PDB file of C-alpha atoms in Angstrom:
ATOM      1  CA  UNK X  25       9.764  31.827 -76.748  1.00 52.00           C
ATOM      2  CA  UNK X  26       7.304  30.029 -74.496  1.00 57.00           C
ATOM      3  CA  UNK X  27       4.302  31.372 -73.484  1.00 57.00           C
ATOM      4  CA  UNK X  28       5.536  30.835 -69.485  1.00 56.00           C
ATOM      5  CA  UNK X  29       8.519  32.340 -70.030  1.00 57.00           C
ATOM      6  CA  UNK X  30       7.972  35.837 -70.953  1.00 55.00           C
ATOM      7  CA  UNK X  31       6.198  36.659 -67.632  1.00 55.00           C
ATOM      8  CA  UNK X  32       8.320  35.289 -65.624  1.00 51.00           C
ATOM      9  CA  UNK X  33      11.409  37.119 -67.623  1.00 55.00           C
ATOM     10  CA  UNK X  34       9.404  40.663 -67.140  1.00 47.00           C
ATOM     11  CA  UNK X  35       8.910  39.637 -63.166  1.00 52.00           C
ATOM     12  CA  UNK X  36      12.011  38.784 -62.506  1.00 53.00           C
ATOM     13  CA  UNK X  37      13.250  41.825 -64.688  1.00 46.00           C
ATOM     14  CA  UNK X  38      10.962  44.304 -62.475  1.00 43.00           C
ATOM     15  CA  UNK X  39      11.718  42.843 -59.149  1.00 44.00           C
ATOM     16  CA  UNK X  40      15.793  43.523 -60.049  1.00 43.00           C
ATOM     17  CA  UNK X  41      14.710  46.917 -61.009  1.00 40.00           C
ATOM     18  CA  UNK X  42      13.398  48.007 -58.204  1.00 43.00           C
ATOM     19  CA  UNK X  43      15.812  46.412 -55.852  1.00 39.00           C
ATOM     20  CA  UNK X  44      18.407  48.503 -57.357  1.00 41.00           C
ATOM     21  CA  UNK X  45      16.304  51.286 -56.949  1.00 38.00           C
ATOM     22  CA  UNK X  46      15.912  50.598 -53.208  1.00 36.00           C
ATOM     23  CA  UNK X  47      19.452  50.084 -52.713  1.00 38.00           C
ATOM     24  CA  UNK X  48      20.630  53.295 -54.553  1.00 42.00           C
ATOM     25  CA  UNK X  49      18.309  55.526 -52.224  1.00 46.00           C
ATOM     26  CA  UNK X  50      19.562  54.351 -49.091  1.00 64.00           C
ATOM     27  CA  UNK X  51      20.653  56.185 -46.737  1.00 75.00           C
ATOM     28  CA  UNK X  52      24.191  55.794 -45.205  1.00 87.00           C
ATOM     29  CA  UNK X  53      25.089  56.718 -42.063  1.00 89.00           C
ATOM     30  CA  UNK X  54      28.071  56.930 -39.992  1.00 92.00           C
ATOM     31  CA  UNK X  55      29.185  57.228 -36.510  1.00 91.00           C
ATOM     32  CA  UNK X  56      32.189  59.122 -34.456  1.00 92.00           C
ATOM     33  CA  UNK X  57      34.169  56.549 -33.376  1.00 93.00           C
ATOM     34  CA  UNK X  58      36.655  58.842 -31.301  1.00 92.00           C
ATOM     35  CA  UNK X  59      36.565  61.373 -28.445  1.00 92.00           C
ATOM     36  CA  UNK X  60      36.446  64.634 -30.710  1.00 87.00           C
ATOM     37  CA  UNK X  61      36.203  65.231 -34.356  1.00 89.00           C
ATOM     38  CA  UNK X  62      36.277  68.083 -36.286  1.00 90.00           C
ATOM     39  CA  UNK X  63      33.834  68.544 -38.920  1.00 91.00           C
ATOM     40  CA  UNK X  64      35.498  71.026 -41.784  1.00 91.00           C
ATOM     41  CA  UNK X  65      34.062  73.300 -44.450  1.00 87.00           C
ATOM     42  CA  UNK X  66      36.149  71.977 -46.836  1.00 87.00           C
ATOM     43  CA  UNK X  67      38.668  68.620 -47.626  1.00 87.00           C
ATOM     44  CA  UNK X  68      41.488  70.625 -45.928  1.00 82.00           C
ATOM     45  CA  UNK X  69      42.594  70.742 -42.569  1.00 82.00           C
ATOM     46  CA  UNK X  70      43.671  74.413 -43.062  1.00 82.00           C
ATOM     47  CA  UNK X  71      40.108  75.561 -43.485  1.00 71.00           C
ATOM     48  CA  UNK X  72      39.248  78.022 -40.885  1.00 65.00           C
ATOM     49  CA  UNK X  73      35.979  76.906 -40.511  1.00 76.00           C
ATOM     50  CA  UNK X  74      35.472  74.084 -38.188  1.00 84.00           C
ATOM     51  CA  UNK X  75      32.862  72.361 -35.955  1.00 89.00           C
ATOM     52  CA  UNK X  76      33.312  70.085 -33.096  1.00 89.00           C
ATOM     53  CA  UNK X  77      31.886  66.959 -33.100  1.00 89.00           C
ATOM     54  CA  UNK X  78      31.607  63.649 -30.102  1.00 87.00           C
ATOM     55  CA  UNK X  79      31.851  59.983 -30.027  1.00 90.00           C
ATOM     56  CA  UNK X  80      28.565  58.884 -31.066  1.00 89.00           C
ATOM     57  CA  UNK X  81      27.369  61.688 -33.562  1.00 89.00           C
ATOM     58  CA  UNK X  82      26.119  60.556 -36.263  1.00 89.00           C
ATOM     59  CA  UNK X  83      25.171  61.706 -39.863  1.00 90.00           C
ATOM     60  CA  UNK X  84      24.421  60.690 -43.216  1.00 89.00           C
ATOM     61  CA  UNK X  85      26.807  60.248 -46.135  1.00 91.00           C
ATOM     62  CA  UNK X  86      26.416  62.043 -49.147  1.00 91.00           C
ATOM     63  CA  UNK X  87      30.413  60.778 -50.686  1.00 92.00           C
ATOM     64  CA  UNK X  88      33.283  59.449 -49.687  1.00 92.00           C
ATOM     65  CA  UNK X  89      36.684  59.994 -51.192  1.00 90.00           C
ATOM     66  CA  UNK X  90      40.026  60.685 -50.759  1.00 90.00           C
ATOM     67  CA  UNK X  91      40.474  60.132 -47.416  1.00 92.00           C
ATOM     68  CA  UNK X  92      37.041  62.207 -46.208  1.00 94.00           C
ATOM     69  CA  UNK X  93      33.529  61.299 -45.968  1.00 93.00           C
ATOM     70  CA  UNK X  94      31.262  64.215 -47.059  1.00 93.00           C
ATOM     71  CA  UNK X  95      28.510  64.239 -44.768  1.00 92.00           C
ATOM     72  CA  UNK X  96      24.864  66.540 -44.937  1.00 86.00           C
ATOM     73  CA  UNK X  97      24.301  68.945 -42.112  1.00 88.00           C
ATOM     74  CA  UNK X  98      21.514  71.113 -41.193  1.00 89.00           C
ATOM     75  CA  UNK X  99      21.663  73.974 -43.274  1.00 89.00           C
ATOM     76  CA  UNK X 100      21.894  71.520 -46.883  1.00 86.00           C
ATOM     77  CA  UNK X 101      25.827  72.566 -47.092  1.00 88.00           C
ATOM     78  CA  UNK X 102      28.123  69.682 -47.232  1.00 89.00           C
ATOM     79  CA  UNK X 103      30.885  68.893 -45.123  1.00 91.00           C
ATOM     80  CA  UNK X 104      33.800  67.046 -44.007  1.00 93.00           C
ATOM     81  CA  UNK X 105      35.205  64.579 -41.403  1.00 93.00           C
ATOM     82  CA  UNK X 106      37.800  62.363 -41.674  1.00 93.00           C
ATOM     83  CA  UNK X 107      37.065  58.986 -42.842  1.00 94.00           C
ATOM     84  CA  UNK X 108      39.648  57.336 -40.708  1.00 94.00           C
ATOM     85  CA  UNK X 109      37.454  58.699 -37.143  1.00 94.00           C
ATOM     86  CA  UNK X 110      33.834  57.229 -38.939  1.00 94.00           C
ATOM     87  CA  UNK X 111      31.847  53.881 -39.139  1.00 92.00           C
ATOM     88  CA  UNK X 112      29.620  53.060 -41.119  1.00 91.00           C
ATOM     89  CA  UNK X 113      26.493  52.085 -39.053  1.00 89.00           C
ATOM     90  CA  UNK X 114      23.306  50.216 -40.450  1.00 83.00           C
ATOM     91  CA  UNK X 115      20.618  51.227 -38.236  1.00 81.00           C
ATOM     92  CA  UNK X 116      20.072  54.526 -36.156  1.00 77.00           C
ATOM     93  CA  UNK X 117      18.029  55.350 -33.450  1.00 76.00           C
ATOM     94  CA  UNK X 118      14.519  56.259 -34.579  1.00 76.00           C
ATOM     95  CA  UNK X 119      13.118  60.230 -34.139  1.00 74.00           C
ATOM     96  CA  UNK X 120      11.019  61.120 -31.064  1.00 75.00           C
ATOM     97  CA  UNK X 121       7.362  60.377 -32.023  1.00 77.00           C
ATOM     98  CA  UNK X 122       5.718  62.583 -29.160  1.00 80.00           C
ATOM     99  CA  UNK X 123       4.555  65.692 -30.879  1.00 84.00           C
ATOM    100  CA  UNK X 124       5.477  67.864 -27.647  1.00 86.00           C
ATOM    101  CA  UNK X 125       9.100  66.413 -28.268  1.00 83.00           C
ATOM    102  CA  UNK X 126       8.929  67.566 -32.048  1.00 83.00           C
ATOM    103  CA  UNK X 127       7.269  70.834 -31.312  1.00 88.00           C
ATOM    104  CA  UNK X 128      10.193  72.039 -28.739  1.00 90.00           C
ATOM    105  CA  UNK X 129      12.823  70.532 -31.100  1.00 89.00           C
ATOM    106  CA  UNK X 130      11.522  72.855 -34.180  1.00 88.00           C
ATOM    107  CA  UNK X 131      11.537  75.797 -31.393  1.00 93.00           C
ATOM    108  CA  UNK X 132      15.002  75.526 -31.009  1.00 94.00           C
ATOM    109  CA  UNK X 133      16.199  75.114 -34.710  1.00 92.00           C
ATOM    110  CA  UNK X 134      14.269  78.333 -35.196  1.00 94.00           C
ATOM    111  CA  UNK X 135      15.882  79.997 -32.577  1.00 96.00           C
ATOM    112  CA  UNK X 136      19.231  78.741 -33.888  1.00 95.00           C
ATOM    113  CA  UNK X 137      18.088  79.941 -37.128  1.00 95.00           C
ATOM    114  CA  UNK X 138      17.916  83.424 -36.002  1.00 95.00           C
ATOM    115  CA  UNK X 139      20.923  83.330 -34.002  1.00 97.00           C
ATOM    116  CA  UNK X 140      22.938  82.129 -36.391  1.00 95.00           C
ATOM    117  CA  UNK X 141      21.297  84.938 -39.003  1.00 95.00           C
ATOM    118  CA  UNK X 142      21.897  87.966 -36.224  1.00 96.00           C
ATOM    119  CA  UNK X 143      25.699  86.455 -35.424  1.00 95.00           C
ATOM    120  CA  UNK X 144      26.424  86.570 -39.113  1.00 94.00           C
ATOM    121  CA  UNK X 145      25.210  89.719 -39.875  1.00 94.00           C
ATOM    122  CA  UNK X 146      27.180  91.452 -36.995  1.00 94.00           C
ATOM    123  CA  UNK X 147      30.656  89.884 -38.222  1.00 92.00           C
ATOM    124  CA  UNK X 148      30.374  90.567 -41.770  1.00 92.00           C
ATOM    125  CA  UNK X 149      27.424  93.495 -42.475  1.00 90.00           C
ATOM    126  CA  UNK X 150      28.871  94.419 -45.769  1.00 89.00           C
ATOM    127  CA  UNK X 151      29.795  91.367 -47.350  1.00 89.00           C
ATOM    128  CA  UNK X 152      26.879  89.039 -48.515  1.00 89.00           C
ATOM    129  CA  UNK X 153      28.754  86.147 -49.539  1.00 87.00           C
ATOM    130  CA  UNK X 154      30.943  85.776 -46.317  1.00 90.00           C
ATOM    131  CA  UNK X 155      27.472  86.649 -44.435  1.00 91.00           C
ATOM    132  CA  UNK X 156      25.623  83.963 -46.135  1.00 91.00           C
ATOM    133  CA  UNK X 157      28.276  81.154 -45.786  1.00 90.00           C
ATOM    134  CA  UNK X 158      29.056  82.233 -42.003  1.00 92.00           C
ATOM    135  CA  UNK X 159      24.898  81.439 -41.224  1.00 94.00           C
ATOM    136  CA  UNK X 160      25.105  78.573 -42.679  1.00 92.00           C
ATOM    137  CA  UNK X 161      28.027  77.286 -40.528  1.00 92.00           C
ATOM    138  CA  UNK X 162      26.732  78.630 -37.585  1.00 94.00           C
ATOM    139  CA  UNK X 163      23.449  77.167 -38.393  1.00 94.00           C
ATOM    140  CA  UNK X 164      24.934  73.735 -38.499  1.00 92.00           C
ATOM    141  CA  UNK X 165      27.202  74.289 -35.240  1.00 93.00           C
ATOM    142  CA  UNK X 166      23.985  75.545 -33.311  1.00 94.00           C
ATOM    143  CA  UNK X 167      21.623  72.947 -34.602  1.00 92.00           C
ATOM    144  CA  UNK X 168      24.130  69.975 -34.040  1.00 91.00           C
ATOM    145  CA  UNK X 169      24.267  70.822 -30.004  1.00 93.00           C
ATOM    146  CA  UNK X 170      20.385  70.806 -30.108  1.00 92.00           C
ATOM    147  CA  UNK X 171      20.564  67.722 -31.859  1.00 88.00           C
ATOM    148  CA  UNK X 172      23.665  66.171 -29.540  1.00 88.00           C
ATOM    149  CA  UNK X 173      21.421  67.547 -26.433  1.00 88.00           C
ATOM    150  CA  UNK X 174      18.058  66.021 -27.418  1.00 86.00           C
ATOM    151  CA  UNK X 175      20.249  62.887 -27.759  1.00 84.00           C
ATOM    152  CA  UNK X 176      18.819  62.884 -31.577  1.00 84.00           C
ATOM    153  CA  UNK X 177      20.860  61.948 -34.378  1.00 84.00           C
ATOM    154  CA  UNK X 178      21.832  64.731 -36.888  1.00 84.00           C
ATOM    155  CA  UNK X 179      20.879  62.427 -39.677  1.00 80.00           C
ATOM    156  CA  UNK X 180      17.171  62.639 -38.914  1.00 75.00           C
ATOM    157  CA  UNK X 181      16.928  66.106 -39.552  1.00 73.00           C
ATOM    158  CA  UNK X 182      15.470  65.223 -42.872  1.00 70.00           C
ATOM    159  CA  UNK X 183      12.597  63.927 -40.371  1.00 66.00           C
ATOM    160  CA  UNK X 184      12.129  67.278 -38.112  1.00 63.00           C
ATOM    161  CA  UNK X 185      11.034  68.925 -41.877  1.00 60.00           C
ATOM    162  CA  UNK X 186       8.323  66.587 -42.955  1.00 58.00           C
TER     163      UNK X 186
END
C-alpha cells in the first residue's frame, strides 16, 4: 500500500466513526400535533394511569414501535403517546439562561417532588410498590404543568439537572 494512502484510509475511517457516534446520541424530539393527548403508563389504552398533555408539548423519544412512541418524562419512567398525534421536530426551543429563571424553576420541581411524595403516601400507606409507582406518575403530571406554564419544553429537563 502507498505510503499516502494509509493516512488518509485511518482519517477517513475516524471521521465515519465518529459521525455515527454523533448521530446515534441524538436526541429526538417530538411535538403534540392535536388539541389533547393522553400520555399512558403503559402501550394500552386501558391503563388507568393517564396524563394530559397540549398541542405543542414536546418531549424526547426514547422508542418507537407498534403504533406508540415511548417518550422520557421527569421522574426517568417511560411512557406512552400515540404515534399517530406526534411529529418529529428537529430543533426545540433553547432553556432559560437567566439563573433567577432556573432557580424558581428547580423551586417548583421540588415542591412537586414533595407533593407528589405526600399524595402518594396518603392513597396507598401500606403498599410500597403502588406508593412508589403512584410518585412517580404524579411527579411527571406535576412537573409537566410547571414545565407547560414556564412555556419550557419537557425535553430539557435533562438541562434543569446539570
Amino acid at each position: 500500500m502507498d505510503s499516502y494512502k494509509k493516512p488518509v484510509i485511518l482519517s477517513t475511517f475516524f471521521a465515519l466513526l465518529f459521525a455515527i457516534t454523533l448521530i446515534s446520541n441524538a436526541q429526538i424530539n417530538v411535538k403534540v400535533m392535536v388539541d389533547e393527548v393522553i400520555i399512558y403508563t403503559e402501550q394500552n389504552i386501558d391503563t388507568s394511569s393517564t396524563i394530559r398533555t397540549t398541542k405543542g408539548d414536546i418531549f424526547e423519544v426514547t422508542d418507537v414501535q407498534d403504533g406508540w412512541t415511548q417518550i422520557h418524562l421527569f421522574s426517568g419512567e417511560e411512557r406512552f403517546i400515540k404515534s399517530s398525534q406526534v411529529s418529529t421536530i428537529h430543533e426545540i426551543p433553547p432553556y432559560p439562561s437567566y439563573t433567577s429563571v432556573r432557580k424558581d424553576l428547580c423551586a417548583k420541581v421540588k415542591k412537586a417532588s414533595s407533593k407528589a411524595s405526600k399524595n402518594s403516601l396518603s392513597k396507598y400507606p401500606n403498599t410500597i410498590d403502588q406508593q412508589s409507582s403512584y410518585e412517580y406518575f404524579l411527579f411527571d403530571k406535576y412537573v409537566l404543568d410547571i414545565y407547560r406554564t414556564s412555556d419550557i419544553p419537557a425535553s430539557n429537563y435533562s438541562k434543569l439537572i446539570e
